[in-house]
Coordinates of C-alpha atoms in Angstrom, one line a residue:
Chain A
X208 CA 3.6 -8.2 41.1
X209 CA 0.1 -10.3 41.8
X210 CA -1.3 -9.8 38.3
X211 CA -3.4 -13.0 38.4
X212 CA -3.9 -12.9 34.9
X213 CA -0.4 -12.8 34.1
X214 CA 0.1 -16.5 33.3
X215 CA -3.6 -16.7 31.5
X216 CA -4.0 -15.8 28.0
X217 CA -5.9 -12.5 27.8
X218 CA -9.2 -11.7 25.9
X219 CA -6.7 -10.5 22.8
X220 CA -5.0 -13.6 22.8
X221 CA -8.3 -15.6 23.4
X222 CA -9.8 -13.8 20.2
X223 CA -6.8 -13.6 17.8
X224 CA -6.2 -17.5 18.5
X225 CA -10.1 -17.7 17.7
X226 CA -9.5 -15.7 14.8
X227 CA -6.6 -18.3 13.3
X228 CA -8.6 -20.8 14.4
X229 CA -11.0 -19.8 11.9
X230 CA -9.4 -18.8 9.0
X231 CA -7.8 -22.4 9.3
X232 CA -11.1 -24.3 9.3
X233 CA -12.0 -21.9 6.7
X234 CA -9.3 -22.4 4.4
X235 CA -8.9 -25.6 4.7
X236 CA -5.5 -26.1 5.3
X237 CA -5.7 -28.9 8.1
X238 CA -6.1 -32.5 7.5
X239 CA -9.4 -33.8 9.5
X240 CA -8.2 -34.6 12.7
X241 CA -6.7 -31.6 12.9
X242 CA -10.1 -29.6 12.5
X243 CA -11.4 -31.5 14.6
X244 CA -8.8 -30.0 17.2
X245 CA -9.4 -26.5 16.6
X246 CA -13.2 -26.8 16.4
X247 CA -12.8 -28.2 20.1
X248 CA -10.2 -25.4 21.1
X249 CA -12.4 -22.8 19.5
X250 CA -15.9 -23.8 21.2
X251 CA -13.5 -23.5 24.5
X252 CA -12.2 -20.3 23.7
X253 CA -15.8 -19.1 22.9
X254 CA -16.7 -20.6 26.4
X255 CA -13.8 -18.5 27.8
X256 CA -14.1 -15.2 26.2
X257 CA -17.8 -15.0 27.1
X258 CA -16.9 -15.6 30.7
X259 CA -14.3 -12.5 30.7
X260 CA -17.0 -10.5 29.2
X261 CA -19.7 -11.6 31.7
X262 CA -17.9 -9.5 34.8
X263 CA -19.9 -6.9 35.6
X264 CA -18.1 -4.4 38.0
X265 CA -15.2 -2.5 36.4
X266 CA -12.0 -2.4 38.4
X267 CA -10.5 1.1 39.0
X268 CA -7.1 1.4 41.0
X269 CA -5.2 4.3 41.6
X270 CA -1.6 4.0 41.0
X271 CA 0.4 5.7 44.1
X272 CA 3.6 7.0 44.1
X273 CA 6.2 4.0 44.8
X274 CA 4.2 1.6 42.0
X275 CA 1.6 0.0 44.8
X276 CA -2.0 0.5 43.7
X277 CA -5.0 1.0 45.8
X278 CA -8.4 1.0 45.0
X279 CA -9.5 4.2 43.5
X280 CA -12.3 6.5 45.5
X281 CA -14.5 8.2 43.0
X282 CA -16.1 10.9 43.7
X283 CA -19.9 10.4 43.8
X284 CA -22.4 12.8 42.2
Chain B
X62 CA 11.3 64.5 54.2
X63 CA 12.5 64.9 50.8
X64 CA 8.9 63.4 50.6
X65 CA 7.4 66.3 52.0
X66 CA 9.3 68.5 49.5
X67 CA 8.8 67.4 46.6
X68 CA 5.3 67.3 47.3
X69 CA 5.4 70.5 48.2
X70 CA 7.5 71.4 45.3
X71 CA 4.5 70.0 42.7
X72 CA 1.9 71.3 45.1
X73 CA -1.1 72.7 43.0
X74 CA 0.2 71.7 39.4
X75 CA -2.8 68.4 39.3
X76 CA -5.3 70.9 40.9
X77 CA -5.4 73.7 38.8
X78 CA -2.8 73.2 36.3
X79 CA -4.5 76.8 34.3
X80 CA -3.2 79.4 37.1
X81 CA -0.1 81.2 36.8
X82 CA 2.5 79.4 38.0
X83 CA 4.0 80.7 40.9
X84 CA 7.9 80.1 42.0
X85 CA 7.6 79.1 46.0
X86 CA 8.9 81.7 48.2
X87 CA 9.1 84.2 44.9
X88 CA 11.3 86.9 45.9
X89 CA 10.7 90.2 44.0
X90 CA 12.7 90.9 41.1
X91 CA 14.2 94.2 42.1
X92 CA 15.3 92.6 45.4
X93 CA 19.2 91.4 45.5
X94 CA 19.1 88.0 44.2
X95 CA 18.9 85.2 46.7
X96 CA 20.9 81.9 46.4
X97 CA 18.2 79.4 44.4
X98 CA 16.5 76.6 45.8
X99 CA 18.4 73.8 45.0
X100 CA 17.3 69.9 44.3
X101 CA 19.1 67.1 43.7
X102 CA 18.3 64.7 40.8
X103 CA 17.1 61.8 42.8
X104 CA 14.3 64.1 44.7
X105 CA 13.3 65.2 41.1
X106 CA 13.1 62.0 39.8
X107 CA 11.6 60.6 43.1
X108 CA 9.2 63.4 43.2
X109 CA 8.0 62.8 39.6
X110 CA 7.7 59.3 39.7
X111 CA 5.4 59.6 42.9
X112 CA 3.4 62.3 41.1
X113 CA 3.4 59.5 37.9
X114 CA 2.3 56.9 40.2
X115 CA -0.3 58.8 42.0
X116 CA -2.1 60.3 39.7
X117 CA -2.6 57.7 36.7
X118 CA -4.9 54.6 37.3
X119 CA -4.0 51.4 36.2
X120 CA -4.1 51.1 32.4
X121 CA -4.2 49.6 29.4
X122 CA -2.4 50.9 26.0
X123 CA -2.8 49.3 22.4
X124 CA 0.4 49.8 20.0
X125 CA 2.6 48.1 18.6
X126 CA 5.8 45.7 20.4
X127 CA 9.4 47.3 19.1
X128 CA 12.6 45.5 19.9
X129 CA 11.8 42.7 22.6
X130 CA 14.5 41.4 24.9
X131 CA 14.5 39.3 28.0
X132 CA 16.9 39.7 30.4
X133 CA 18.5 36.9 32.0
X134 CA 17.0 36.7 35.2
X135 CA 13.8 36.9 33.0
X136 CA 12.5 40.5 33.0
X137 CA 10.8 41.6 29.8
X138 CA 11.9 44.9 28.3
X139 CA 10.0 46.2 25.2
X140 CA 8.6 49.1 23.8
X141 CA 5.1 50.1 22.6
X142 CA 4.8 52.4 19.8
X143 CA 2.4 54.1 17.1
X144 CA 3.5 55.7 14.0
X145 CA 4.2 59.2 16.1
X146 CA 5.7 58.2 19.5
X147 CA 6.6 55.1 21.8
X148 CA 6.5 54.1 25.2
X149 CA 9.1 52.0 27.5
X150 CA 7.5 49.0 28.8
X151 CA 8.8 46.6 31.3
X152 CA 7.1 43.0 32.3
X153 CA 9.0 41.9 35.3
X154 CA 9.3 38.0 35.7
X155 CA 6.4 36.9 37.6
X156 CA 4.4 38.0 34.8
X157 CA 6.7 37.4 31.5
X158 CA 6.6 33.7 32.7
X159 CA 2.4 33.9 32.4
X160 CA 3.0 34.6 28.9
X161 CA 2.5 31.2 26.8
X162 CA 5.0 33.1 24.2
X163 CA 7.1 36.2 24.2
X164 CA 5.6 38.5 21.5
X165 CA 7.2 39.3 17.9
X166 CA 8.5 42.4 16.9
X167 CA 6.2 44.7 15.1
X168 CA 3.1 42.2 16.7
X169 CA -0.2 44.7 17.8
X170 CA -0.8 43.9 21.2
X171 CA -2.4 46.0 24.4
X172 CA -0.6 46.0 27.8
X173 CA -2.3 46.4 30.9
X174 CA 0.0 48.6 33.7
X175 CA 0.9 51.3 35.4
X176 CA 3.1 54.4 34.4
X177 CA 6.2 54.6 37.0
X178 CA 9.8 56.4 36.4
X179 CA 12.7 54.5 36.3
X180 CA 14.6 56.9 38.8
X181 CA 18.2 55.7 37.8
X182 CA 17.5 56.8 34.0
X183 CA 14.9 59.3 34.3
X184 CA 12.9 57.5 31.9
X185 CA 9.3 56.9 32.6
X186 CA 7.9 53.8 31.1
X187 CA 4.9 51.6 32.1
X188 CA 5.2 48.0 34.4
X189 CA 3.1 45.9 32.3
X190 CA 1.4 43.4 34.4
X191 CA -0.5 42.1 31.5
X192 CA 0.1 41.6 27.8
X193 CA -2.1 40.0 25.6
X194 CA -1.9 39.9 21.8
X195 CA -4.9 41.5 19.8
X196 CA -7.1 39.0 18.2
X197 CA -8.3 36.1 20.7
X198 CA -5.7 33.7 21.8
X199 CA -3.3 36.1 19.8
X200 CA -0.4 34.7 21.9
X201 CA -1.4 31.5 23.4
X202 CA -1.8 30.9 19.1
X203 CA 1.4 31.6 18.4
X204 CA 2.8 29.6 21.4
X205 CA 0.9 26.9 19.6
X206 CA 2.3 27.2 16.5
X207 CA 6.0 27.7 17.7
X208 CA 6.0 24.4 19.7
X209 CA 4.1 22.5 16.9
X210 CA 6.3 23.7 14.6
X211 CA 9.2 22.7 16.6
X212 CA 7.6 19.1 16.9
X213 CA 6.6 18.8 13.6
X214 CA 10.8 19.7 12.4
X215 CA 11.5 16.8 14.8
X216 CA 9.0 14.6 13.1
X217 CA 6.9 14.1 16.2
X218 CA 3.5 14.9 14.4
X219 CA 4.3 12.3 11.7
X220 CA 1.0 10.3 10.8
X221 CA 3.4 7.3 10.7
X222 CA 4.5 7.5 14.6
X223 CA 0.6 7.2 15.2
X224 CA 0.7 3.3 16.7
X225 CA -2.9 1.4 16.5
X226 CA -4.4 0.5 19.6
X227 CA -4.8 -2.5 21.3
X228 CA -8.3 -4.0 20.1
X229 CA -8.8 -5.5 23.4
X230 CA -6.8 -3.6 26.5
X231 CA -6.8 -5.8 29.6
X232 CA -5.8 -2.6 31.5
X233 CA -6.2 1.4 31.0
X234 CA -4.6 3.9 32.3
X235 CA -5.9 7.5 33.1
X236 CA -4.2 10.5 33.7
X237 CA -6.4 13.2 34.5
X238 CA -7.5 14.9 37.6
X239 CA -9.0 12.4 39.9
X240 CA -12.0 14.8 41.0
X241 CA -12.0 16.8 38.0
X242 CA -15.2 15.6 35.2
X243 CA -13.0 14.0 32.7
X244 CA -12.2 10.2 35.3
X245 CA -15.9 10.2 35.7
X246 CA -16.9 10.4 32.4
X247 CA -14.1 8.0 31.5
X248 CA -15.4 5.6 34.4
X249 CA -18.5 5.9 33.0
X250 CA -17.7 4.6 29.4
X251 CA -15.5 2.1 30.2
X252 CA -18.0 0.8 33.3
X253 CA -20.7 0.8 30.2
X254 CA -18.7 -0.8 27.3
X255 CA -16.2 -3.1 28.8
X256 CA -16.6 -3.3 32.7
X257 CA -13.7 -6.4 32.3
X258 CA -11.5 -4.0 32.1
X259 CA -8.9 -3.1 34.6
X260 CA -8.3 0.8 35.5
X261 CA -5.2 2.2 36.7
X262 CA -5.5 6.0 37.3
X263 CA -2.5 8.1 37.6
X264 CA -3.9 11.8 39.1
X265 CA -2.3 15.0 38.7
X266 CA -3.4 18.9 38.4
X267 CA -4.3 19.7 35.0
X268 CA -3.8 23.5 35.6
X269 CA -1.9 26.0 36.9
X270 CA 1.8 26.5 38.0
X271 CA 3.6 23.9 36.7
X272 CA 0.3 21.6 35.5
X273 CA 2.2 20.7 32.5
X274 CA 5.6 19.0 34.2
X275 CA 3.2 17.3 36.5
X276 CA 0.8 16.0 34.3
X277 CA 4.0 14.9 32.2
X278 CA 5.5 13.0 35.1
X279 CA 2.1 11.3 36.0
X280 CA 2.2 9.9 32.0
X281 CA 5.3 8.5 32.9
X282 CA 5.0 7.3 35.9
X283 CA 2.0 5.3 34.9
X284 CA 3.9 3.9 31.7
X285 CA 7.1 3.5 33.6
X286 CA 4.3 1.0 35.9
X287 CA 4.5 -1.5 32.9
X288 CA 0.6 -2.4 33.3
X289 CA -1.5 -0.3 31.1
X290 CA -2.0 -1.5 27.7
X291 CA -3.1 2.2 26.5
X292 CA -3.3 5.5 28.7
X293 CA -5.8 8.7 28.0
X294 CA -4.7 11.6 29.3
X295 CA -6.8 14.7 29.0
X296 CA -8.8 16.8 31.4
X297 CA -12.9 18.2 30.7
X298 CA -13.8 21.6 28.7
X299 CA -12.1 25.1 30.2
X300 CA -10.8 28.3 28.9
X301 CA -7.6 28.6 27.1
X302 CA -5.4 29.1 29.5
X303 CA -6.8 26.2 31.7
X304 CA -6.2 23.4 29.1
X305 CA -2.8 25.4 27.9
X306 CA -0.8 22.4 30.3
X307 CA -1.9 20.2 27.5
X308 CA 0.2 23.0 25.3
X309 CA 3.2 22.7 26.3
X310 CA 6.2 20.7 25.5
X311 CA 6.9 18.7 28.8
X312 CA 3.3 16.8 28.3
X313 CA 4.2 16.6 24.1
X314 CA 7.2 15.0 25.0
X315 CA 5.6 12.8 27.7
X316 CA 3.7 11.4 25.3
X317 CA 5.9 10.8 22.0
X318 CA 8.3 8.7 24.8
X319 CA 5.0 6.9 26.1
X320 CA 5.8 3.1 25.1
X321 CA 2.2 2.0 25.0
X322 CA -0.6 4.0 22.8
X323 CA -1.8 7.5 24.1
X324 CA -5.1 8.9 23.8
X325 CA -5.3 12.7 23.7
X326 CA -8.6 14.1 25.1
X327 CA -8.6 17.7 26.7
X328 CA -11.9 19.7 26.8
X329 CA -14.3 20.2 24.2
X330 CA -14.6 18.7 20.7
X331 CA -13.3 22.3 19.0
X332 CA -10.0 22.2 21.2
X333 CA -7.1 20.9 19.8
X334 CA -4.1 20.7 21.5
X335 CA -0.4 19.9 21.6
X336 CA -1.0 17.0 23.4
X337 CA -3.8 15.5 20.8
X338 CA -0.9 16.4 17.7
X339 CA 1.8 14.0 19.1
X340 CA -0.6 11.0 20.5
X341 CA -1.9 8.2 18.9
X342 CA -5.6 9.3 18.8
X343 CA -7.1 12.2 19.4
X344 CA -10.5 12.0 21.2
X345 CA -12.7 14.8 21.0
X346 CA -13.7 14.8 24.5
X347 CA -13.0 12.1 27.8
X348 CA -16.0 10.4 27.0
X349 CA -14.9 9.9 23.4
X350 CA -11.5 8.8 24.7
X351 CA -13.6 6.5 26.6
X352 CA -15.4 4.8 23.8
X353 CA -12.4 4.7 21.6
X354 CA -10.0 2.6 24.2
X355 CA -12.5 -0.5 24.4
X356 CA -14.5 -2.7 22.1
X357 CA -17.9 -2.1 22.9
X358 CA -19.1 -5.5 24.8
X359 CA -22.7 -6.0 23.8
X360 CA -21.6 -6.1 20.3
X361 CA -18.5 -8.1 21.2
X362 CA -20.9 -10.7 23.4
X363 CA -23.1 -11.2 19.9
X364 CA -19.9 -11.5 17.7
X365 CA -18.7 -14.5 20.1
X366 CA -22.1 -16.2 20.1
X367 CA -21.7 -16.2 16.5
X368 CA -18.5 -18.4 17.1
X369 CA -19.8 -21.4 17.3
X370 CA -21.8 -21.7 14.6
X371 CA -19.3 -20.7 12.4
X372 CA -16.8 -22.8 13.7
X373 CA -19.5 -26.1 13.4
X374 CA -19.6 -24.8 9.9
X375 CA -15.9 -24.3 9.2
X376 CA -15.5 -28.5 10.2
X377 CA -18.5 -29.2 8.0
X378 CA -17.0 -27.3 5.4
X379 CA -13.4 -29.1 6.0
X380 CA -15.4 -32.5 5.6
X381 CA -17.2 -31.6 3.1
X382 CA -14.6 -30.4 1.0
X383 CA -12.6 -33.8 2.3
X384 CA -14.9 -35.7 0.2
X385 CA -15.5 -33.6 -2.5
X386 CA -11.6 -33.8 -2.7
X387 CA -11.5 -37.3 -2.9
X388 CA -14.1 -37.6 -5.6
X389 CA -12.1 -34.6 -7.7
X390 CA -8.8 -36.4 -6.8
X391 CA -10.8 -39.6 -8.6
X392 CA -11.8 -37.9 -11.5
X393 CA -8.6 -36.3 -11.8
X394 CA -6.9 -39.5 -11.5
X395 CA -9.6 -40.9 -14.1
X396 CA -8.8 -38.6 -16.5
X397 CA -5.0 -38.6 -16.4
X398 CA -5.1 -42.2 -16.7
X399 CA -7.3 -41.8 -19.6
X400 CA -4.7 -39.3 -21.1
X401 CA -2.0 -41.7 -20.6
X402 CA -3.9 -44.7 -21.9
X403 CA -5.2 -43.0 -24.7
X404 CA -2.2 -42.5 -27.1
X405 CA -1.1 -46.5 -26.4
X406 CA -4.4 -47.4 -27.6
X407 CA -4.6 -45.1 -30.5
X408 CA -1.4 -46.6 -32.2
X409 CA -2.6 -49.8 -31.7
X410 CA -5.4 -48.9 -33.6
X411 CA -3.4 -47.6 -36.3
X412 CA -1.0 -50.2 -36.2
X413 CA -4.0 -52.9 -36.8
X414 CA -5.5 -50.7 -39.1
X415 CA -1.9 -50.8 -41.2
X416 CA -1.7 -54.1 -40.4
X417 CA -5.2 -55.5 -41.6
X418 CA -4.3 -53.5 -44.9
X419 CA -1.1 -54.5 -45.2
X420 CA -2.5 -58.0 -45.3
X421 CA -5.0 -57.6 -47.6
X422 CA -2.5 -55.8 -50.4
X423 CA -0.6 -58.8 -49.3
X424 CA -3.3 -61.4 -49.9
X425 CA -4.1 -59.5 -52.9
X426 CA -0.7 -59.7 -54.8
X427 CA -0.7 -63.5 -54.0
X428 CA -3.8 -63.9 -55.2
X429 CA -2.6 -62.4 -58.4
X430 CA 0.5 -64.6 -58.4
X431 CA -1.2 -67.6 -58.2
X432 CA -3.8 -66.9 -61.1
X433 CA -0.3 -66.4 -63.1
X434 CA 1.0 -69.1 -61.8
X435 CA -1.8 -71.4 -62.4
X436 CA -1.8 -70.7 -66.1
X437 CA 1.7 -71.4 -66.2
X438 CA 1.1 -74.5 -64.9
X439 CA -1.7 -75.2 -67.0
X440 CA 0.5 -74.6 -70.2
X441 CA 3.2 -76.9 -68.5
X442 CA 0.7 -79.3 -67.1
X443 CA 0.9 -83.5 -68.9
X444 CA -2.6 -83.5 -69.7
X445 CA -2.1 -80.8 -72.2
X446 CA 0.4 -82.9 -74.3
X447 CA -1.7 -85.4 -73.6
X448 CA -4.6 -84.0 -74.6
X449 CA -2.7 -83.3 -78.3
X450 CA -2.6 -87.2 -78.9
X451 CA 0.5 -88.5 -76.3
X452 CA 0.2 -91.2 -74.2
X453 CA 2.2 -92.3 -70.7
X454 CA 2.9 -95.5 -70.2
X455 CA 3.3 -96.6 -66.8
X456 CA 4.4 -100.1 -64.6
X457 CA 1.2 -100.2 -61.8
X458 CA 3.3 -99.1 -59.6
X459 CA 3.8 -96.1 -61.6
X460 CA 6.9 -96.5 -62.6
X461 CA 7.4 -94.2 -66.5
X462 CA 8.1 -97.1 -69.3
X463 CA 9.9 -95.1 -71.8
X464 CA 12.1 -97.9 -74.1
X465 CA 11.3 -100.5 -76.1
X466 CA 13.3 -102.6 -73.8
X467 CA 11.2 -101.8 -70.7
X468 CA 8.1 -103.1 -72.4
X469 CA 9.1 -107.1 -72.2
X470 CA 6.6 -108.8 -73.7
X471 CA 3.4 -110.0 -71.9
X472 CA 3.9 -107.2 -69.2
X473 CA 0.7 -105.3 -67.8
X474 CA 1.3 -101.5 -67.8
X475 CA -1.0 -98.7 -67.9
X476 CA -1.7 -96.3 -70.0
X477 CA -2.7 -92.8 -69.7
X478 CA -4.2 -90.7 -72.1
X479 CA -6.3 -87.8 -72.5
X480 CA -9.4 -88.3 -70.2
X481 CA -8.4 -91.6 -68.4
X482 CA -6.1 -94.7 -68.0
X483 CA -6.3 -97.7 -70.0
X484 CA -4.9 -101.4 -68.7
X485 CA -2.9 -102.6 -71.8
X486 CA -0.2 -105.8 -72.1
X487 CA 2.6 -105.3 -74.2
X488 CA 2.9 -107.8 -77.1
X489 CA 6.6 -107.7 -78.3
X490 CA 8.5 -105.5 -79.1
X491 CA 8.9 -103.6 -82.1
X492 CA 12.2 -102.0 -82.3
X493 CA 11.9 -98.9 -84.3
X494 CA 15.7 -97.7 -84.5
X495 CA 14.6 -94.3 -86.5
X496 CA 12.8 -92.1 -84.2

């Protein structure tokens, strides 16, 4: 029930927006202003994405019996 | 101590099976005859089936399987036969439920048992403790092909059910055993490509005794959890009968009713099972499974450094085609005008054109009237008459004298002739009545 990135727009979401955002200003479908927008929004999004992809230590749980999770004890070899 | 007899009764017959049989206690024929011996048919029976059991070593016999039933509580009955004789089998339960498939009739197998007597019948057959179909993976292949064929009538194999996966899962799910090699290879991948990502693992056994139902609840369990945006569930490389959980229908069915994508990945690259028939993808090994769930992040980091660019270029292009748009809207604008103008102007041009000649056929036929019209007037004109002899005589003020009576005498008058006037006075008059 803490999924902290529940309210957050995910990576997918980050790149399909990014993706509309491009076709758009690729099309040419938006008056000026309006590109000028989704340049901004995209350069942010760009910012963002990058900064999910920068983590560095993957996040293993285990799910236990009851739906609680707990981190997950791997083995080492 | 029946026992004791009837080993006693069979006394000698292994050993040296070539001498002359000898009845026990034989009494000699000329002697009155003594009441026989005696034996009921259990001790026969009882005493045969111990000499069966004793005396043949665990075996195995090739033939052929002949009419096949189960029993309810789940004992096999069968027989194995050649083309000259047959022989009674039974499997009891423990071991029928071992077998991924009960065998067809008519199938060649080989069982491996020992002969016994069924005492109640006085038939001997052989408890089969293990059948196997001839030919590798004889029945675990037709196990296979039942179920998928089963799954395949229900449409569960269709290419269309396979869903795509997510391009960029915020959370995977595993369902494997967690000390077993497949999680670690998984960990590894994901760890590699896409360390963003979240892991939930979901462990289970993956063989044995019930592998399959647990493996199946585990799958749902973890999608029941609501968090995983695709699950892999597989196991590493084993023998046949270790991945054959991944066979059977419990896990096929897990993983059809799984609402997010499955990834099948059990053992090796040349296994395929159940389990990778009715899920989205089928990965040839963990690792794979690994590799196929996430986008690779190196290649994703230099795709999103390419952004920016691209998006600078996409607003110069939106300007740039802004302008352009105005100076093709201007032309356009230019040239519609231009058609709309043009016509206008045309008849205008014609219509001068008409006019101008109009005007000058006009002019023309004056010109022509008045030529005719001047030599009318020239016949018509005074100074003609005058210039054939006539005079005009006139008061100064210009007045015509025509009668004798208007010339009293002494009056001035001109007089016009030919090529001038003359100032003349009349005299008197001279009244000429005959003119």
């Amino acid at each position: 029930m803490t999924d902290s990135q529940d309210e957050a727009p995910t990576l997918e979401g980050r790149l399909r927006r990014l993706e509309e955002i491009l076709s758009q200003l690729e099309a040419d479908e938006v008056d000026l202003e309006r590109a000028l927008g989704l340049f901004e929004e995209g350069v942010r999004l760009v910012r963002e994405a990058e900064g999910i992809l920068s983590a560095t230590e993957l996040k293993v749980e285990e799910l236990l019996s009851g739906g609680a999770t707990a981190p997950f004890a791997e083995e080492d070899e | 101590m029946a026992d004791d007899v009837s080993l006693d009764l069979f006394d000698g017959v292994d050993e040296d099976p070539a001498e002359e049989p000898t009845p026990p206690s034989a009494p000699p024929p000329e002697s009155p005859a003594p009441e026989p011996r005696v034996w009921s048919v259990s001790q026969v029976n009882r005493a045969v089936r111990t000499l069966l059991e004793g005396s043949v070593d665990a075996l195995w016999v090739g033939g052929e399987v002949g009419s096949w039933t189960r029993s309810r509580q789940g004992h096999c009955y069968f027989t194995l036969k050649d083309e000259k004789a047959q022989l009674r089998c039974v499997l009891w339960r423990t071991d029928a439920d071992k077998l991924p498939a009960d065998p067809e009739e008519g199938m060649k197998v080989r069982a491996f048992g020992s002969l016994t007597l069924y005492e109640a019948r006085g038939e001997y057959q052989m408890a089969v403790q293990r059948l196997e179909a001839e030919g590798a993976e004889g029945l675990w292949r037709l196990a296979f092909e039942k179920l998928r064929r089963r799954l395949e009538g229900e449409g569960l194999l269709d290419p269309g059910r396979k869903r795509p996966l997510p391009r960029y899962p915020e959370t995977v799910g595993v369902v494997t055993s967690p000390t077993g090699a497949a999680v670690r290879d998984i960990l590894s991948v994901l760890r590699r490509r896409a360390p963003w990502v979240r892991v939930l693992v979901r462990g289970t056994r993956v063989q044995g005794e019930g592998a399959a139902r647990e493996v199946a609840r585990a799958l749902d369990t973890l999608a029941a959890s609501g968090r995983c945006d695709v699950i892999i569930v597989g196991r590493g490389g084993g023998s046949v009968e270790d991945l054959w959980a991944f066979n059977e229908e419990p896990v096929a069915r897990a993983i059809a009713a799984c609402p997010v994508p499955v990834v099948s990945a059990v053992g090796h690259e040349v296994d395929v099972t159940i389990s990778d028939l009715v899920a989205d993808l089928r990965a040839p090994t963990p690792s794979a499974a690994g590799e196929a769930v996430v986008p690779d992040g190196a290649a994703l980091s230099r795709q999103l450094q390419a952004l920016p660019p691209r998006l600078a270029r996409g607003l110069r292009g939106t300007l740039q085609r802004r302008r352009s748009r105005v100076d093709e809207g201007m032309a356009r604008l230019r040239r519609v005008l231009e058609r709309r103008i043009a016509p206008p102007r045309q008849a205008v041009d014609l219509a001068m054109g008409r006019l101008e000649r109009g005007l000058a056929r006009a002019l023309d036929r004056k010109r022509v009237a008045l030529s005719a019209l001047a030599g009318r007037l020239q016949a018509l004109s005074p100074l003609a008459i005058l210039e054939r002899g006539y005079a005009v005589a006139r008061t100064p003020e210009g007045r015509l004298l025509r009668r004798v009576e208007d010339f009293t005498p002494g009056r001035s008058f001109h007089l016009r002739v030919m090529d001038g006037t003359v100032e003349a006075d009349a005299v008197g008059p001279h009244q000429e009545d005959a003119t």
